[in-house]
Coordinates of C-alpha atoms and ligand atoms in Angstrom, one line a residue:
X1 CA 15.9 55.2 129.9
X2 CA 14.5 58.4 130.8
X3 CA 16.4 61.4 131.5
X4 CA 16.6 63.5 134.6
X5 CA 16.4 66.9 133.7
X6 CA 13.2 69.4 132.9
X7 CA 12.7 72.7 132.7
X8 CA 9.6 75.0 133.9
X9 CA 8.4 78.5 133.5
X10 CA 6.7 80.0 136.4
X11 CA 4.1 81.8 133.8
X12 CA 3.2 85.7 134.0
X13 CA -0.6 84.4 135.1
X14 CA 1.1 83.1 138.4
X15 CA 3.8 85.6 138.7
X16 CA 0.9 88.4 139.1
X17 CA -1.2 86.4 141.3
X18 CA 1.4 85.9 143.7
X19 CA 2.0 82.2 143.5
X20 CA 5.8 81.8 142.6
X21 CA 7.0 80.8 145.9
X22 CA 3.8 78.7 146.5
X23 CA 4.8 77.3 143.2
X24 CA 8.6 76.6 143.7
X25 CA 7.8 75.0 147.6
X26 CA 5.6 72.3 145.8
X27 CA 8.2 71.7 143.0
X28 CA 11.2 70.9 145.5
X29 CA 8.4 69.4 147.8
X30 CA 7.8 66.5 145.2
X31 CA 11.3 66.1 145.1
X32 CA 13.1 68.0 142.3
X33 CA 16.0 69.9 142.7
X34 CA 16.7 73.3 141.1
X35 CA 19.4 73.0 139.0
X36 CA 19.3 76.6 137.4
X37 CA 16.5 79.7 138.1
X38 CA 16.0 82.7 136.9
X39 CA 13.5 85.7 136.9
X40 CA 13.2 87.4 133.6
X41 CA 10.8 88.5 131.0
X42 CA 10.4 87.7 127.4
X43 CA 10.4 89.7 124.8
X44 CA 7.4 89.2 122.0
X45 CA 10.8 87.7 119.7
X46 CA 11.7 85.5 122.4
X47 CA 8.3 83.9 123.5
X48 CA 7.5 83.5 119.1
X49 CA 11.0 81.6 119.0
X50 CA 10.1 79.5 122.2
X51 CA 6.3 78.2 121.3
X52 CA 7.4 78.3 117.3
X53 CA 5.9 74.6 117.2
X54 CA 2.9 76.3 118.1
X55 CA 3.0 79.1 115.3
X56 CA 0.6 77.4 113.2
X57 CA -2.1 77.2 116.2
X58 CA -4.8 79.6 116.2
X59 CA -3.8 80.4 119.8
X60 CA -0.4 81.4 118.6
X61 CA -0.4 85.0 118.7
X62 CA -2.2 85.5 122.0
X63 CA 0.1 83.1 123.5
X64 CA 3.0 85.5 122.6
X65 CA 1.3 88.6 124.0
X66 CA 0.5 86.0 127.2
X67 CA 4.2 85.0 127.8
X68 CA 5.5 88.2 127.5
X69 CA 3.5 90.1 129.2
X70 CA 5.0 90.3 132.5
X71 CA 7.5 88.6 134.6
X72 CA 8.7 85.0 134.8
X73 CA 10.6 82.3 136.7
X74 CA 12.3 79.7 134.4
X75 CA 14.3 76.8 135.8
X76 CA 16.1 73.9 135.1
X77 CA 14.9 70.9 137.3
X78 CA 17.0 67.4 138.5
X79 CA 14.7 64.7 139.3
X80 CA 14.7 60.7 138.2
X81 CA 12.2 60.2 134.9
X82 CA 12.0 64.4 135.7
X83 CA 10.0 64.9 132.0
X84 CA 7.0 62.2 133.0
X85 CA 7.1 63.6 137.2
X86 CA 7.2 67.2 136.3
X87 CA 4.4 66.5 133.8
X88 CA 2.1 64.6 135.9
X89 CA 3.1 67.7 139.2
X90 CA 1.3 70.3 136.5
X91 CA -1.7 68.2 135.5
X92 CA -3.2 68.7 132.0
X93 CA -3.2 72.0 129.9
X94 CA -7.0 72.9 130.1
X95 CA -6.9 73.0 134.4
X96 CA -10.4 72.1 134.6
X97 CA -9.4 68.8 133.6
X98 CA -6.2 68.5 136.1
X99 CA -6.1 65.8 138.6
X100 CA -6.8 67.3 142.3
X101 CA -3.8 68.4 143.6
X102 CA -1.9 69.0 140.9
X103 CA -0.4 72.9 140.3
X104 CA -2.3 73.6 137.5
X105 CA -6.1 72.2 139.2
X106 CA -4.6 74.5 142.3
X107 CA -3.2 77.9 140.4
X108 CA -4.0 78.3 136.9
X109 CA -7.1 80.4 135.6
X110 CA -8.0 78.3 132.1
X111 CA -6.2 76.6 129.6
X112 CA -4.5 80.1 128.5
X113 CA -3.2 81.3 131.7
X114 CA -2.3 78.0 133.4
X115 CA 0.4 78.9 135.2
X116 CA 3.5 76.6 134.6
X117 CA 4.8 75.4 131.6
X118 CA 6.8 72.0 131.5
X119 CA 8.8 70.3 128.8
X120 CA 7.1 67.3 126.9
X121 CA 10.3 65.3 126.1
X122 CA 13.8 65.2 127.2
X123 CA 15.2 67.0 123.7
X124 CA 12.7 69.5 124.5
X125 CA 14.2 69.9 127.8
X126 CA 17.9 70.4 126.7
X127 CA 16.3 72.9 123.7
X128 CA 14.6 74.9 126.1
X129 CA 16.8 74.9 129.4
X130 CA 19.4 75.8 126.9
X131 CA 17.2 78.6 125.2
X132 CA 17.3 80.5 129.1
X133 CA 20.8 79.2 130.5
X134 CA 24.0 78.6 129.8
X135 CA 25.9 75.5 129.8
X136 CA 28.3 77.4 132.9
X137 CA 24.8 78.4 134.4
X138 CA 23.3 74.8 134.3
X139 CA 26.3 72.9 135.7
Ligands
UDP1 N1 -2.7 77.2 125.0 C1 -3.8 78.0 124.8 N2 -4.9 77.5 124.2 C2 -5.0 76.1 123.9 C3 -3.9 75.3 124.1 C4 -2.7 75.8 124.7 O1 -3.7 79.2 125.0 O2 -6.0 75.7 123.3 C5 -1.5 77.7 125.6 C6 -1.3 77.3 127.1 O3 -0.7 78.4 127.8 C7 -0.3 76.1 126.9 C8 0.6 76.6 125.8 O4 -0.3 77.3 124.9 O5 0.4 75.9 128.1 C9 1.3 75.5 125.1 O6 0.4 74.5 124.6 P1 0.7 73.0 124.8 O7 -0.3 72.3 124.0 O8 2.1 72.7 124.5 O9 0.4 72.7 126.3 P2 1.3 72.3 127.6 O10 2.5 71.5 127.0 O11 1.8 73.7 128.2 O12 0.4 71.6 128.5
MG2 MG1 3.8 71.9 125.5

């Protein structure tokens, strides 16, 4: 059974373009409820410790200077089968190949700046809600 909890990053790419409530009005729109939000900013530490599976990727180090270059929203989501919905909401990484109508084929720039991230599996959701929140805060 799938779980029923994500979590999202309103990206700095979206922040500056003025899309986070455009953003956050689609999210709960398509039916997910905010469990816990915040806006913050990492710092270069924090966005290395939160991409480390990418550390080996050549985009690695511009993705750090990316996420923590400005300000974020991150958020903890409740929907049913939330990893799969949320995922299929942002549409695929590169946004030139995101389905119409999805928040990355609307919002995001390229496959860098693209707006939103979204958790790939339900242990990634826990890690990385629990990364920005804490268990009083989620609850
Ligand atoms: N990224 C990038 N270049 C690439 C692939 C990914 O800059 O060729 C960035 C992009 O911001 C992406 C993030 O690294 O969202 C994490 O990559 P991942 O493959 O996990 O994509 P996602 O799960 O966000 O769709
Ligand atoms: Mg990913």
């Amino acid at each position: 059974m799938n779980g029923n909890l994500t979590f999202t990053m309103i990206k700095p790419d979206a922040m500056q373009r003025g899309f986070m409530s455009k953003i956050l009005d689609k999210i709960t729109d398509t039916g997910f409820k905010v469990k816990a939000m915040k806006l913050t900013k990492l710092s270069k530490e924090q966005a290395q410790q939160f991409y480390g599976v990418h550390k080996e990727r050549p985009f690695f180090n511009d993705l750090v200077e990316y996420m923590s270059s400005g300000p974020i929203v991150a958020a903890v989501l409740e929907k049913n089968n939330a990893v799969e919905d949320f995922r299929k909401l942002i549409g695929a990484t590169d946004p030139t190949k995101a389905d119409e109508g999805t928040i990355r084929k609307m919002y995001a720039e390229s496959i860098q700046y693209n707006a939103v991230h979204g958790s790939d599996s339900d242990e990634n959701a826990m890690i990385e809600g629990n990364f920005f929140f804490s268990a009083r805060e989620r609850f």
